[in-house]
XYZ file of C-alpha atoms in Angstrom:
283
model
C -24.804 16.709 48.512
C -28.547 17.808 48.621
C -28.955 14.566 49.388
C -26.790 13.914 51.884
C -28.073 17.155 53.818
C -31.719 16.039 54.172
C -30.778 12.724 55.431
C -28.439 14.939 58.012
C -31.774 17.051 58.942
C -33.900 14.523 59.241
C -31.614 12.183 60.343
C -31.368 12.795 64.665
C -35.507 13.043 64.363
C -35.145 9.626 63.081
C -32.552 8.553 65.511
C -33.830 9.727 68.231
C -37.320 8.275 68.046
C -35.411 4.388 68.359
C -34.554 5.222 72.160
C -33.689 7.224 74.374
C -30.010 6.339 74.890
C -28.749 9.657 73.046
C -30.739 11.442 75.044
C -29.580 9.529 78.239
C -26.037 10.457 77.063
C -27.213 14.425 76.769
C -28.914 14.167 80.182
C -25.318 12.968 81.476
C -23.528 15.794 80.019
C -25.559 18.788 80.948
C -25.261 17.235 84.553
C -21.806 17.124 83.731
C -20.889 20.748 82.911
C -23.856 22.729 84.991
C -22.448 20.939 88.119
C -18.609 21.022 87.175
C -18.298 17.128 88.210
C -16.557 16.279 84.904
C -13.587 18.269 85.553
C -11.731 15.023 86.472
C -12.682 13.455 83.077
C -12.460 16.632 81.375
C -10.864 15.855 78.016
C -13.588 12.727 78.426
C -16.587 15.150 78.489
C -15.273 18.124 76.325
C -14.375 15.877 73.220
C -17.737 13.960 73.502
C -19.786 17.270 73.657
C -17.643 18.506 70.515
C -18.878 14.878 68.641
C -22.649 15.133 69.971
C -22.466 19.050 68.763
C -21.503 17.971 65.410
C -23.578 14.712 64.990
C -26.556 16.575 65.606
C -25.953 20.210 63.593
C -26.763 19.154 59.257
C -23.672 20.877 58.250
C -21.081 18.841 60.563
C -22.607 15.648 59.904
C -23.051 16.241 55.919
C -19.018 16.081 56.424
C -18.711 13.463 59.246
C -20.798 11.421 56.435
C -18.559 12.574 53.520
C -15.613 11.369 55.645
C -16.594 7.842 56.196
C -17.038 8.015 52.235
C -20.741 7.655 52.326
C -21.090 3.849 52.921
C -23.134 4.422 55.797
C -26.233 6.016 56.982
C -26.878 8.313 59.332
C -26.851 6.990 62.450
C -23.159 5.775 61.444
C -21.611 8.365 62.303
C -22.582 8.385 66.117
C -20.018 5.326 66.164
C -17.589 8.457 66.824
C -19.259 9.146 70.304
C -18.057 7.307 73.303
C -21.955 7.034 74.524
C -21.560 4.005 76.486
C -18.469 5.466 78.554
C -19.851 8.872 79.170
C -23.218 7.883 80.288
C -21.656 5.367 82.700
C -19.452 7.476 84.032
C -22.399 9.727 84.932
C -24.273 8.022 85.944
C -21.306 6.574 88.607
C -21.075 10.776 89.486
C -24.602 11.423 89.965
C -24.873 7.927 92.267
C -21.530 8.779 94.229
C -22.312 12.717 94.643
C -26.373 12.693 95.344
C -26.963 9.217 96.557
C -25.824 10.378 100.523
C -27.786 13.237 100.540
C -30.802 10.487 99.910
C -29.929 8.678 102.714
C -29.968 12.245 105.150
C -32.431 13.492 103.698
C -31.489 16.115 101.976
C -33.522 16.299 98.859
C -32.591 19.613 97.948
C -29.952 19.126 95.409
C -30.811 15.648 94.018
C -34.396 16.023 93.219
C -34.335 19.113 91.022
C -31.124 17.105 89.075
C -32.935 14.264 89.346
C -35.808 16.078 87.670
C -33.927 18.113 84.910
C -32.361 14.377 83.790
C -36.199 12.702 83.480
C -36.992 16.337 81.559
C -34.725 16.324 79.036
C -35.007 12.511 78.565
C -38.501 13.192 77.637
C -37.817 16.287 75.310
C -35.262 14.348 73.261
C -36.381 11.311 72.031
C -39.696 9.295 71.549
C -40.206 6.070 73.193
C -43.133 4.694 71.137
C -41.776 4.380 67.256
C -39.132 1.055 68.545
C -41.800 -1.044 69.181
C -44.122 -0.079 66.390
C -41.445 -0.518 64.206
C -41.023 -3.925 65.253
C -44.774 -5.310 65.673
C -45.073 -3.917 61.604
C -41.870 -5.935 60.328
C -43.173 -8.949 62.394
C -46.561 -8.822 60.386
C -44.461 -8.335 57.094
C -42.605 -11.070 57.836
C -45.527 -13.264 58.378
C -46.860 -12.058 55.357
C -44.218 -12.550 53.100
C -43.337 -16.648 54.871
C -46.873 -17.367 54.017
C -46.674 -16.264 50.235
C -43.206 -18.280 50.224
C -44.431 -21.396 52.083
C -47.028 -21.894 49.258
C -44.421 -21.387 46.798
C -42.420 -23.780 47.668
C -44.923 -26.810 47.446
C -44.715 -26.463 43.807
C -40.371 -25.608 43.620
C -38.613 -28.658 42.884
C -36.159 -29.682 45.033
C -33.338 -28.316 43.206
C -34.225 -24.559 43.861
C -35.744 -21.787 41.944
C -33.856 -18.381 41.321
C -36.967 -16.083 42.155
C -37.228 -12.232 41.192
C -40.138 -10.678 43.316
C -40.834 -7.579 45.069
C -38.573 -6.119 47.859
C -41.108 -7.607 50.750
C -40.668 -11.067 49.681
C -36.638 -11.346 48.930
C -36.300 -9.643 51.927
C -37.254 -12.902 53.883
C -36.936 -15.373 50.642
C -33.430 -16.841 51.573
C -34.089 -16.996 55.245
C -37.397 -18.842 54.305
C -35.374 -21.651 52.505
C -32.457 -21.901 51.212
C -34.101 -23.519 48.202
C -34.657 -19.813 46.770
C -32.189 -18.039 45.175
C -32.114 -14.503 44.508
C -31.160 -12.016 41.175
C -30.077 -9.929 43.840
C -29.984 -9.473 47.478
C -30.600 -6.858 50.849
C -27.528 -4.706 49.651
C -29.800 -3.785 46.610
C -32.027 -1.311 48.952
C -29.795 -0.951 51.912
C -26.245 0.840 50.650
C -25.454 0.122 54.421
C -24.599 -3.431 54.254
C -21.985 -2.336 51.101
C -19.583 -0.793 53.673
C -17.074 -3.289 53.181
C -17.884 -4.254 49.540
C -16.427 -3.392 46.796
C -18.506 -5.568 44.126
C -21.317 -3.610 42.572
C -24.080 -4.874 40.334
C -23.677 -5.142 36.495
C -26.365 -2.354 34.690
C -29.297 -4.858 33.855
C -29.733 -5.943 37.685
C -29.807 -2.690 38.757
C -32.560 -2.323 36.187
C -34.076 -5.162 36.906
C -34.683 -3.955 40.894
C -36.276 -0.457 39.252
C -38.225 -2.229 36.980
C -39.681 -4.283 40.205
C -39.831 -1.348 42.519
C -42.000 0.406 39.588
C -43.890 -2.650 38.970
C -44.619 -2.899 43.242
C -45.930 0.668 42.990
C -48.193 -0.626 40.162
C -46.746 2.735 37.890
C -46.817 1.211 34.603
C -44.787 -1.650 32.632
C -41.499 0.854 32.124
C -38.566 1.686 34.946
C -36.390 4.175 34.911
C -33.224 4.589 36.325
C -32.262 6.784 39.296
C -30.582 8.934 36.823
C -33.642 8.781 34.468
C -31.103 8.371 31.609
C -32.974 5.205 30.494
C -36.256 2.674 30.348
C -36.798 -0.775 30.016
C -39.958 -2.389 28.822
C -41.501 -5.997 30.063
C -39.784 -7.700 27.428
C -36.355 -6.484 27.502
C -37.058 -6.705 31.887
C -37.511 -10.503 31.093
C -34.468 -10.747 29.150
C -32.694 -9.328 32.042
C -34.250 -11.715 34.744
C -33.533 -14.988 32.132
C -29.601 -13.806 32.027
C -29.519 -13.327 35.694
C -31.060 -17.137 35.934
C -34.537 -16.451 36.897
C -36.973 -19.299 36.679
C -39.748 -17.769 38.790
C -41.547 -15.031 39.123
C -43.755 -13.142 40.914
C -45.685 -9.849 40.298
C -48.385 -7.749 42.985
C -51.797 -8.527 42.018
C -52.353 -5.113 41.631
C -50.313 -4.344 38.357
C -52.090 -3.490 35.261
C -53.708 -6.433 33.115
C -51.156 -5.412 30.034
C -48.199 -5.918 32.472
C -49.310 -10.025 33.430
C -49.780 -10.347 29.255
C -46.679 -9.087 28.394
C -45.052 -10.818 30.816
C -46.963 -14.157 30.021
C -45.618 -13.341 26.530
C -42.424 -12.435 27.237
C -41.694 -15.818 29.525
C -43.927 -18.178 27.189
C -46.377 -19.175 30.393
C -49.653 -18.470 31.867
C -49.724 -16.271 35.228
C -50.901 -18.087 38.488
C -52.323 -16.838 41.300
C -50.608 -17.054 44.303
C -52.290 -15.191 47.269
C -51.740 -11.742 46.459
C -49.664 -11.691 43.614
C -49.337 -13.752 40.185
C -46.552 -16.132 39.396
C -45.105 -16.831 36.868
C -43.086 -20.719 36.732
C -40.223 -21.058 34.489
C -38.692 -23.889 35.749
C -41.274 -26.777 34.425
């Protein structure tokens, strides 16, 4: 629950700084109700001001989350608002109402409206994160296709089952499909479970600590989320050789003991591989 109420709190910060449509659709409805033109699509306007009102307080949306069983995230639960329909309509209004009094120039109702929509466009929401957002994933991307396009001149052509860090399965598969994964996306993002009902057996789930750990470079043990229990390199190897593994790969910047016990562990000699050390099973 304590969970669930910091991702509510932080959650319309987040939201918000990906566009400005929510605040578009806020825009719309304080035009809406300080100039009585939604009176005609009244039950329209009042239910999607009850939805915003509750999307945005914590409390409401700890239980708007609770009630869609807490697949999704929190931007999920703005699926509830008809923000498509409500700013069109609006928008329709403000153009059929003001867009005369343009053309007779009579600016003194339309530009102060016009005004109060750019302001609270501008108060609500963040243009700037989108993009940056975007030109950073690009750059992982690139990243992560370069460490996999060296790995696969030396995969034979029947595959390799790889367990690496999160930035390199993320874009593994897509890569080539001669790379299969331990586990996949739905590992680190409990969104793309919504319609799942398969879960991961105990050791993969210990397996992705024990990598998340290793990425941080915090030592050679993992815990659990519940802390209730740790794995070492050697039973983390285990793990990876039920699950199929045959290749491996590790940041260059864990500790020296982790690439010996894991050269132990898998009977071969680490490799470097750009920034990180692999580890072939598979000759």
């Amino acid at each position: 629950m304590t969970e669930l109420l910091r991702n509510a709190w932080m959650g319309w910060q987040d939201y918000t700084e990906d566009g400005k449509l929510v605040a578009l659709l806020l825009a719309v409805l304080l035009f809406l109700w300080l100039t009585g033109k939604g009176k005609k699509q009244g039950t329209l306007v009042l239910y999607s001001s009850l939805a915003v009102f509750c999307c945005i307080l914590p409390v409401p949306a700890v239980f708007l989350m609770l009630y869609q069983t807490k697949f999704y995230d929190y931007e999920w639960i703005w699926s509830m608002v008809p923000l498509t329909a409500v700013i069109a309509y609006g928008i329709a209004v403000f153009w059929a109402e003001y867009c005369g009094e343009y053309k007779n120039g009579n600016w003194g109702k339309s530009v102060p409206l016009t005004m109060l929509l750019l302001l609270t466009m501008l108060l609500c929401a963040n243009p700037g994160r989108m993009l940056s957002d975007s030109r950073e994933t690009k750059v992982e991307k690139q990243q992560a296709q370069e460490v996999l396009q060296l790995l696969l001149a030396a995969v034979p052509e029947s595959g390799v089952c790889l367990w690496a860090p999160r930035e390199i399965m993320e874009y593994a598969r897509e890569t080539d499909a001669a790379f299969r994964l331990p586990y996949g996306r739905n590992m680190w993002d409990a969104s793309l479970n919504a319609y799942a009902y398969d879960i991961y057996d105990e050791e993969t789930g210990l397996l992705y600590q024990w990598m998340t750990q290793a990425e941080a470079a915090e030592g050679v043990n993992a815990e659990t989320e519940s802390g209730e229990k740790t794995i070492t390199v050697e039973e983390a190897v285990v793990y990876a050789l039920r699950a199929g593994v045959d290749c491996v790969l590790l940041p260059d910047e864990v500790a020296p003991e982790v690439i010996r016990r894991m050269e132990a562990a898998l009977g071969v000699e680490a490799q470097p591989l750009k920034d990180y050390y692999l580890f072939a099973c598979y000759e």
